[in-house]
Each structure stands twice: as C-alpha cells, then as structure tokens.
Coordinates of C-alpha atoms and ligand atoms in Angstrom, one line a residue:
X1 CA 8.1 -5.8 -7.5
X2 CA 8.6 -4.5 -11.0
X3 CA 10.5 -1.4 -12.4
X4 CA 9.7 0.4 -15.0
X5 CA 12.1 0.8 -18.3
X6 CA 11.7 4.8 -17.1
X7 CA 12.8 3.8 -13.6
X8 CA 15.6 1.8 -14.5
X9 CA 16.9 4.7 -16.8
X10 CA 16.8 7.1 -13.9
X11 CA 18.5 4.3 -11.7
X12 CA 22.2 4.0 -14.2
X13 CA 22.0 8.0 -14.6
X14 CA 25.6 8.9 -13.0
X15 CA 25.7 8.8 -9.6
X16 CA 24.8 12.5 -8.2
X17 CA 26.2 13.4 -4.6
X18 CA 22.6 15.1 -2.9
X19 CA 23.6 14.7 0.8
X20 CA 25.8 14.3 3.3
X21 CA 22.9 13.6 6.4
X22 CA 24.5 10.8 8.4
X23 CA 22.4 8.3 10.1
X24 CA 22.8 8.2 14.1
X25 CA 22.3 4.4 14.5
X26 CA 22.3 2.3 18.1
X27 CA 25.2 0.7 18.1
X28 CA 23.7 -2.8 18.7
X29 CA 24.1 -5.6 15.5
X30 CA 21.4 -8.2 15.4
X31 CA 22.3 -11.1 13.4
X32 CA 19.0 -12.8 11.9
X33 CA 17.8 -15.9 10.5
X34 CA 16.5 -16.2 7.1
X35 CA 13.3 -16.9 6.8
X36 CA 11.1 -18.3 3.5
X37 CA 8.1 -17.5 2.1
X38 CA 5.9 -20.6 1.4
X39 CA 3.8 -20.1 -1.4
X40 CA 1.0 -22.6 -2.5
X41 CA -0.1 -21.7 -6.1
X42 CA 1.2 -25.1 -7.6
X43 CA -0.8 -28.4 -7.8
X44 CA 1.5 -30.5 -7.3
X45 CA 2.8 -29.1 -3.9
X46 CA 4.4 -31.5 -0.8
X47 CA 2.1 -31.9 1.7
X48 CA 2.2 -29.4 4.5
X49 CA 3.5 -31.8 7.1
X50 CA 6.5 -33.5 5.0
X51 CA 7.4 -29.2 4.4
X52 CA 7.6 -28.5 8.0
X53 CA 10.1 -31.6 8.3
X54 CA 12.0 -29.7 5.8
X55 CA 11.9 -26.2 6.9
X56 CA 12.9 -28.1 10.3
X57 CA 16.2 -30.2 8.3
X58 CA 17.5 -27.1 7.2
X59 CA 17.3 -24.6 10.2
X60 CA 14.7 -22.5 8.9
X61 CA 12.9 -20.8 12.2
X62 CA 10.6 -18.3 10.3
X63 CA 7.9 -18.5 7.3
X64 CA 5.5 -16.8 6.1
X65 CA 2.2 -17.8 4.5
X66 CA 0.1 -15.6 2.1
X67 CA -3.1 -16.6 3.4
X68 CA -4.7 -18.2 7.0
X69 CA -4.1 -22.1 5.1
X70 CA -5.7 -24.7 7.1
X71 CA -3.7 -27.1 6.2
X72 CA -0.5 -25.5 6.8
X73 CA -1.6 -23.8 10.0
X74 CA -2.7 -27.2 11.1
X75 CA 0.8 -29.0 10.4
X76 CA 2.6 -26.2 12.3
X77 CA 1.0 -27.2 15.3
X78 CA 3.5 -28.0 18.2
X79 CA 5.9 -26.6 16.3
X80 CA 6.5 -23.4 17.9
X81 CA 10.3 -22.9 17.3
X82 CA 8.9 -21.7 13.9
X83 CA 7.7 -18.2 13.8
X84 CA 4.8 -17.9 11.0
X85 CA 4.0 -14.6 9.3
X86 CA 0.4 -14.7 8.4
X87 CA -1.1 -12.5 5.6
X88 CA -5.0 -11.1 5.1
X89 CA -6.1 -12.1 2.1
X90 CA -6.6 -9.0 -0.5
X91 CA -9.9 -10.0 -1.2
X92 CA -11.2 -10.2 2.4
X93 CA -9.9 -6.3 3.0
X94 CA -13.2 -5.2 1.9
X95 CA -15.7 -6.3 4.3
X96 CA -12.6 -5.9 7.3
X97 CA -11.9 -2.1 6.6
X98 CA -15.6 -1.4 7.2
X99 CA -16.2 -3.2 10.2
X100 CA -14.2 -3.8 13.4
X101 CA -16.6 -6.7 14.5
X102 CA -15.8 -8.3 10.8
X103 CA -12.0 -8.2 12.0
X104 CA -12.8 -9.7 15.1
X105 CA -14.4 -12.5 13.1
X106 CA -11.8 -13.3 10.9
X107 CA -9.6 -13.0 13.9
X108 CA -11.3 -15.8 15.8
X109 CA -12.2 -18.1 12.9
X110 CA -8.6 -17.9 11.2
X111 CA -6.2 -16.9 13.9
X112 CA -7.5 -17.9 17.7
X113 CA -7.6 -21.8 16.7
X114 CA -4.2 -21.9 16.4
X115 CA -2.9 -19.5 19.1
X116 CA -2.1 -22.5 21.7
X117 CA 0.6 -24.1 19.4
X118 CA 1.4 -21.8 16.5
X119 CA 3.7 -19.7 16.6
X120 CA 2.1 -16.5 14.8
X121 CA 4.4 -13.6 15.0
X122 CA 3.0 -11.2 12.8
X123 CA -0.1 -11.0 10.3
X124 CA -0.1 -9.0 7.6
X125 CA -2.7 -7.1 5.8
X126 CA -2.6 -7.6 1.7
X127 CA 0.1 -8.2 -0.5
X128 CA 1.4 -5.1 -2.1
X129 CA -1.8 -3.8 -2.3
X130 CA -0.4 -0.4 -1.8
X131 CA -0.3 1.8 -3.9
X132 CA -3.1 0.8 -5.7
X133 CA -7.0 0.8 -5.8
X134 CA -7.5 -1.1 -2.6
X135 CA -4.8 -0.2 -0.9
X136 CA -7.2 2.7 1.5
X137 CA -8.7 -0.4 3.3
X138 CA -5.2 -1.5 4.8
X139 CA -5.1 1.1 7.4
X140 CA -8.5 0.7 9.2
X141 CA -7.8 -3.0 8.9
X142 CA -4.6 -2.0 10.6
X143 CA -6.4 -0.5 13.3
X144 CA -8.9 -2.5 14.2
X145 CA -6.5 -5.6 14.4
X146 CA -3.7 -3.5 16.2
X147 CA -6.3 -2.5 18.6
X148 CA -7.2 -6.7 19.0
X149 CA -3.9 -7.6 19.8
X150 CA -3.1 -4.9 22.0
X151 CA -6.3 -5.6 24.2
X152 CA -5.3 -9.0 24.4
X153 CA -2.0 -8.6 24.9
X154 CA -0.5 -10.9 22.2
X155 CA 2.7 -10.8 21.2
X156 CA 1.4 -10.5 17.6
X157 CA 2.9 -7.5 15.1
X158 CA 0.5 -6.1 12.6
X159 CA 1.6 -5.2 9.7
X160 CA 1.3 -4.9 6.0
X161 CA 3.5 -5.9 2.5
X162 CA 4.3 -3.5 0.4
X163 CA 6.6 -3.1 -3.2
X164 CA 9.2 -0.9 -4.3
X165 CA 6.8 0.5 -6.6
X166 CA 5.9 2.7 -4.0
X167 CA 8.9 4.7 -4.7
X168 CA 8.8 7.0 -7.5
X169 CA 12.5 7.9 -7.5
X170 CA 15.2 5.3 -6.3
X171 CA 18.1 6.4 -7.8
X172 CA 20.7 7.3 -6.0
X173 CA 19.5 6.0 -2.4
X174 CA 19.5 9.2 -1.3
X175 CA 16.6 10.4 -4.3
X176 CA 14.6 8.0 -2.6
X177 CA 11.0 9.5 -2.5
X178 CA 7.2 8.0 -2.3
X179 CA 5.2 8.6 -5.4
X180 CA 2.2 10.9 -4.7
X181 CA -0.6 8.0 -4.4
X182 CA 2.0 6.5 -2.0
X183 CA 2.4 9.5 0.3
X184 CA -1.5 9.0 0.6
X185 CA -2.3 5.4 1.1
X186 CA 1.5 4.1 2.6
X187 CA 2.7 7.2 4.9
X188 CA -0.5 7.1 7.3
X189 CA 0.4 3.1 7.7
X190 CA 3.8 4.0 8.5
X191 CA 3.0 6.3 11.2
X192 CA 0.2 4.2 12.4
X193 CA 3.6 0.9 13.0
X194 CA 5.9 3.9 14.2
X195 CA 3.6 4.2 17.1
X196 CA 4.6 0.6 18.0
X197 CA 7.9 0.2 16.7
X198 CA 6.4 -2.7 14.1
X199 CA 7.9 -3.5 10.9
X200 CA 6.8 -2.4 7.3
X201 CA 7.5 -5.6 5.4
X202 CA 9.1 -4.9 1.6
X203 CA 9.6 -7.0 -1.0
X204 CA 12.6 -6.1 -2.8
X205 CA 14.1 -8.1 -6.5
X206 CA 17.1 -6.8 -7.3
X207 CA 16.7 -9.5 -10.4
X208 CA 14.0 -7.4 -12.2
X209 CA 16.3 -3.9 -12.5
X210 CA 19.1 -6.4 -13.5
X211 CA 16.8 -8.1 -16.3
X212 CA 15.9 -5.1 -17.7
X213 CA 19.1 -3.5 -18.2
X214 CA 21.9 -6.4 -18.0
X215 CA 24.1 -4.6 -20.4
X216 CA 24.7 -1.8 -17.7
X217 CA 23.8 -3.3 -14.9
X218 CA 26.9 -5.2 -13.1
X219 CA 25.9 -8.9 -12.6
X220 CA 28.1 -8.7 -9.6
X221 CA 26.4 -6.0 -8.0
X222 CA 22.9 -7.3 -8.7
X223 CA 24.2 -10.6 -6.7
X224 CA 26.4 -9.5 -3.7
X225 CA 29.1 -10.9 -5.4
X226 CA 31.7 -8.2 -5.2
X227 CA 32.5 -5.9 -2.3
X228 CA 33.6 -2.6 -4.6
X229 CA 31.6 0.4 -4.2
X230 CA 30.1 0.2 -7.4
X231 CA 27.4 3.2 -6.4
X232 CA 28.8 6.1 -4.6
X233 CA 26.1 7.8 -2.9
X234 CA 27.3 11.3 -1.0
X235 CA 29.3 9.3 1.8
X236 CA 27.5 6.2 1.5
X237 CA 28.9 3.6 -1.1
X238 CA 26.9 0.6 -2.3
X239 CA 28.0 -2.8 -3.3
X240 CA 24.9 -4.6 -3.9
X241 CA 21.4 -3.5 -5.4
X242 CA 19.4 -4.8 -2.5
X243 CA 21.2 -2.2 0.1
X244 CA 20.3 0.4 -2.3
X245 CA 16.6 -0.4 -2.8
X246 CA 16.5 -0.9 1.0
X247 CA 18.1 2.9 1.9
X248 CA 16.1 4.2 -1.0
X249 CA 13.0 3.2 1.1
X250 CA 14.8 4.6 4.3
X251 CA 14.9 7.7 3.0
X252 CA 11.4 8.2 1.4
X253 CA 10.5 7.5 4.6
X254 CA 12.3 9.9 6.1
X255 CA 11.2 12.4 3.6
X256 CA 7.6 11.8 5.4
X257 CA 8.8 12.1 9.0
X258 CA 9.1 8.1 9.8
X259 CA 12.5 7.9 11.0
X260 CA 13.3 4.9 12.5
X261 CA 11.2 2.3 11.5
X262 CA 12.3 -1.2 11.1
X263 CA 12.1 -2.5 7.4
X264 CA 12.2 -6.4 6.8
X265 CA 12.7 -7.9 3.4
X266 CA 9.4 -9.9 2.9
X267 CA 10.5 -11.3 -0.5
X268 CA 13.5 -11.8 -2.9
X269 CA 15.1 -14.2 -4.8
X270 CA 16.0 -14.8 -8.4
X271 CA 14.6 -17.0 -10.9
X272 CA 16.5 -20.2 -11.7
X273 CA 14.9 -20.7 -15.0
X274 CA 12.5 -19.0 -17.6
X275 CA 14.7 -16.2 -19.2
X276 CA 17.5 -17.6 -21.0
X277 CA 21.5 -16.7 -19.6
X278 CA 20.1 -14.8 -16.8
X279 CA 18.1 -16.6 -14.5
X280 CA 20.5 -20.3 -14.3
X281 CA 20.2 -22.2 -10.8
X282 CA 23.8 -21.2 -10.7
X283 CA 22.8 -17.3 -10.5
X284 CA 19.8 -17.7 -8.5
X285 CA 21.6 -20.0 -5.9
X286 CA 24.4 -17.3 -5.7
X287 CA 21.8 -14.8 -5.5
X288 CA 19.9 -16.6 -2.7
X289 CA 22.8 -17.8 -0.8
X290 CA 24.9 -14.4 -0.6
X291 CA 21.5 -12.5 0.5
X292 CA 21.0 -15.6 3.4
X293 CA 25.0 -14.9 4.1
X294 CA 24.1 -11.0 4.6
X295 CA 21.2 -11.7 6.9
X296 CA 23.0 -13.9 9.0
X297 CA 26.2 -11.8 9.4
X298 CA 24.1 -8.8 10.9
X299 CA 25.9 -6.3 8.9
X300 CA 23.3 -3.6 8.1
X301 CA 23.1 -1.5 4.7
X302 CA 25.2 2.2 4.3
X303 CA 22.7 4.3 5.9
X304 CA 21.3 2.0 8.7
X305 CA 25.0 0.3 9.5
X306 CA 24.0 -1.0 13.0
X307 CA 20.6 -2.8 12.7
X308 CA 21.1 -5.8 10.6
X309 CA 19.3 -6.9 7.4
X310 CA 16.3 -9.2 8.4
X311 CA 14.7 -11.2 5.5
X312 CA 12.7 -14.0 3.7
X313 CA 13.6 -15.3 0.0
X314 CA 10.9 -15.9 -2.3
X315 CA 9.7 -19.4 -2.2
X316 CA 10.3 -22.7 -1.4
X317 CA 8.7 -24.0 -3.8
X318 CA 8.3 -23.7 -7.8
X319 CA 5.2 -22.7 -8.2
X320 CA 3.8 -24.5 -11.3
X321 CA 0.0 -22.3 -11.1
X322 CA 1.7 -18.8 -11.2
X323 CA 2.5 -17.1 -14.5
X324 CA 4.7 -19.4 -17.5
X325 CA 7.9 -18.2 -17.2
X326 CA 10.3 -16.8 -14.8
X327 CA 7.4 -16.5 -12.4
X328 CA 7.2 -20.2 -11.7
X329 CA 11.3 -20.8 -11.4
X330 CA 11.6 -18.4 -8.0
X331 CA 11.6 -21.9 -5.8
X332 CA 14.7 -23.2 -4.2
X333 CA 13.0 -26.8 -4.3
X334 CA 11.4 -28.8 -6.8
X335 CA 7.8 -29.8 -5.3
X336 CA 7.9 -33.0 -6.5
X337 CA 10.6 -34.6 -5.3
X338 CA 11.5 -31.8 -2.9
X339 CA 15.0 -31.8 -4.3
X340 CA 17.1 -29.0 -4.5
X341 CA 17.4 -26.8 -7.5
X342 CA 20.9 -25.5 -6.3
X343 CA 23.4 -26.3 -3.3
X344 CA 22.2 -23.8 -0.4
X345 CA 21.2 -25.1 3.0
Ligands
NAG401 C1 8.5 -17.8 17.7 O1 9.2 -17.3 16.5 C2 10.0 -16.2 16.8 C3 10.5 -15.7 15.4 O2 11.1 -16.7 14.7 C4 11.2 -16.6 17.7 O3 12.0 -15.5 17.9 C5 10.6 -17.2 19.0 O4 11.7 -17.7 19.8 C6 9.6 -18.3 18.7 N1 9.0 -18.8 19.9 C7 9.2 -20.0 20.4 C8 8.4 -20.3 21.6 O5 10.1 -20.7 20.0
NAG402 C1 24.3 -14.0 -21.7 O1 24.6 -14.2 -23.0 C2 25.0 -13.0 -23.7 C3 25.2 -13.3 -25.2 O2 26.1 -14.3 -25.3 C4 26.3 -12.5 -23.0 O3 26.7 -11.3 -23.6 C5 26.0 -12.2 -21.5 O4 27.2 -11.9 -20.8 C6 25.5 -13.5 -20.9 N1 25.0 -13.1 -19.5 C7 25.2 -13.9 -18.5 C8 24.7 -13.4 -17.2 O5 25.8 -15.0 -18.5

C-alpha cells in the first residue's frame, strides 16, 4: 500500500513511450457495484446488525471482512443480496499451508455455519502478505481450499490480497514489472486463479504517491477529477493514478505469462483527516465518490478498455485502534453516530 520516495521518483520521470502492444479486449462492459470493506479495529464500533441496515440504506450489495467475525457473519444471516468477501487470517496461514485436513477444519468451523444464509462469494487468503516472509504459505492454502470448493461445488472464489508493492517498477504503466521476491511467491498464485478465471484482489491508494510528492503530483489526477491525459503512455493516455497503478499490474502480469486475469480493487480510499491540507473530507469524499462513479459506469482503464473497473473503498468505518494519524481517518462514517463524514451515498 505504500511507495517508496525511490518509487515515486521513478513514477514523475518523463513519460517514456516503451510500447505500442494493444490489448485485444471482449467487447462486453460490465458495470459493477461498489462494494466496502468493513474493518473492525475500533472499540467503539456499531453493532454488526444496525451496519447491515446501513450497508442495506445505501445500496451497498458487496463487503468484505478481514477475518471469519462471528458477530458479523451472524448478522448477515438472511441477508443474502449481500455478497461477503471473507479473508484467512495471516496468522492462521501457518498451520493451513501444511495441512489440507487443517483447511478443512477451518473451513467447517468458520465457513460451513453460515453457508445456508450468507452470502460468501469469495475468501481470501492473507492480507498483502505477499511479498513478504509469509507469503509461500498462500499458495498451498490456495490449493487445498480451491480443491474444497471445487469438490463441493460452491460457488465460492478463492483468492488472495495482494499490494502494489509487488511491483518494482510502475512507471509508466507499461514498465510495469514484479519485483524478484514477487515473481517467486505472487506469479505461481496467479497461474494457480488463471486456471479458474478467479480474481487476484489488489489494493491500490492512489493517496500515498500523491502525499509523497504533492508538489508534482496533479491533485486532479490523483482524484479522477479531470479527464486530460495527464500521462501518455505509448498509445495509452492516463487521467487518473488509479488506471495507471491498475495497467501497471496488468502488465507485470503479462511480463509472467498471465494474460487475462481479472483484477478487482480490494481497497482504496483517502484519508479525510490526519495530514494537514491533503487529506480534508472534501478531498477524500471526491476521491471516494469519483472512484464509486468509475465503477458504476463500466468504463475500464487504457489497456483493459472493455472489462469494467470492479472495486471496494477502504472502510466504512474510522477505525479509532489502527495507527494515530491518517490511518484512522480512511472511514466514510463516524462509528459513533454512524454519521457521514462527507456527502456520498
Ligand atoms: C450474492 O452476492 C453476489 C455478489 O454481490 C451477487 O451477484 C449475487 O446476486 C448474490 N446472491 C443472491 C442470492 O442475492
Ligand atoms: C496545501 O497548502 C499548501 C501551502 O499553503 C498549498 O501550496 C497547497 O496547494 C495546498 N494543497 C491542497 C491540496 O490544498
């Protein structure tokens, strides 16, 4: 989720034309809903029910959970119009990549208790825990609960979250490229949901370029508030950061042989608070609502033109338990009133 000062240098070198491959895309547009990530590091969260009602007063049809919550999973029961993406907790990866019967435990006590009248879509396993130290115990997780599903025949997708720190370069789209720890831990995943056609989920925060460099970097184009090509990219031309980070990914995965893969935009959002002039609720609610306006219009990025951008903003909630600072302003609601921070829904 975070670049680094190096990165961001590389990413406002001038634009350098590298190629002129065009992407053959179907021809069909899917218009998405938005969905939002529900996060529940604050103690002085709503309770689950009252959150549904919300999440059901607003529209929203999709959410995703970091972790197999009880109490949530409970309060979504009958509720089925909502899909719920479900995430493996880092910490239980361990024991699961060593043992399919440990999988099919955590399966029945977390998941099979709620498949009569919750809606799980997909479960993912860890949260951007590749690249990193643990990230070699997401693919036989992978397996083992790929295999479960698929001898059960649910209609669950099984997938993992990853950051843009997997890319090494970004910048242009074009440069995209996995880093060499990602090439080893992220590229056997990716062929592993190119079998099925499922998803990789990638969080994406066009804020944190933007905060780091907001002298040279347009506020316009962090915030899909202007429709100039602002980066020109062989014969693709960018307007907004996010469609750049998302064809940057495109093409390192291309660069390793996964063509066609679906991407979905597990997280982003923008701060309303916590560092001064650039994170207002005026910026993050323009932020917000112009990425929810791009998901719902179907209109795809430069390279993949045809397939629609499908997405969740990141959180619901302020999170009052996560790191002081811009970490705890990403909600779109205060928990304790569960008013609005800015106009959106
Ligand atoms: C379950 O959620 C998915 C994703 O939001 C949705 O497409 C599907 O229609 C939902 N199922 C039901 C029974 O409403
Ligand atoms: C923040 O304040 C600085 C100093 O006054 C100004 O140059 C900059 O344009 C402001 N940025 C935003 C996003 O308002």
């Amino acid at each position: 989720m975070l670049y680094s000062p190096k990165k961001l240098f590389l990413l406002f070198l001038s634009c350098i034309v590298m190629n002129f491959i065009y992407n053959k895309s179907s021809l069909v547009t899917a218009a998405n809903n938005i969905g939002l990530n529900y996060g529940l590091l604050g103690d002085n969260l709503p309770p689950p029910s009252n959150v549904i009602n919300l999440y059901k007063s607003i529209g929203i049809t999709k959410i995703r959970i970091f972790d197999p919550n009880t109490e949530v999973l409970n309060a979504l029961r009958g509720h089925r119009d909502i899909g719920v993406t479900v995430g493996v907790k880092d910490q239980d990866l361990a024991a699961l990549a060593v043992s399919e019967e440990a999988v099919k435990g955590w399966f029945a006590t977390n998941i099979e208790p709620y498949l009569a009248d919750v809606n799980i879509t997909f479960i993912t396993i860890g949260n951007e825990v590749i690249p990193g130290p643990i990230g070699p115990q997401v693919l036989p997780v992978m397996q083992s609960l790929t295999n479960l599903v698929k001898s059960r025949n649910l209609p669950i997708s099984i997938t993992t979250v990853v950051s843009m720190s997997n890319l090494g370069q970004s910048y242009p789209p074009s440069a995209g490229m996995f880093t060499a720890q990602s090439r080893e831990q992220l590229t056997p995943v990716l062929k592993l949901l190119s079998q099925t056609n499922t998803p990789i989920l990638v969080n994406m925060y066009p804020y944190f370029p933007y905060a780091s460099d907001p002298v040279n970097i347009h506020l316009d184009y962090a915030t899909f508030k202007t429709e100039t090509v602002v980066v020109q990219d062989g014969p693709l031309g960018y307007s907004n950061m996010l469609d750049a980070m998302f064809d940057a990914f495109l093409w390192a995965m291309e660069k390793e042989g996964v063509k066609d893969l679906p991407v979905v935009v597990s997280e982003t959002g923008w701060p309303s608070a916590g560092n001064g002039n650039l994170t207002t609720p005026d910026i993050a609610g323009a932020y917000n609502d112009n990425f929810r306006k791009h998901v719902v219009s179907g209109k795809g990025t430069p390279k993949r033109p045809n397939s629609g951008v499908d997405g969740f903003l990141f959180a619901t909630f302020n999170e009052n338990l996560k790191p002081a600072g811009t970490e705890q302003n990403f909600g779109l609601y205060n928990p304790t009133d569960m008013k609005p921070i800015y106009k959106m829904f």
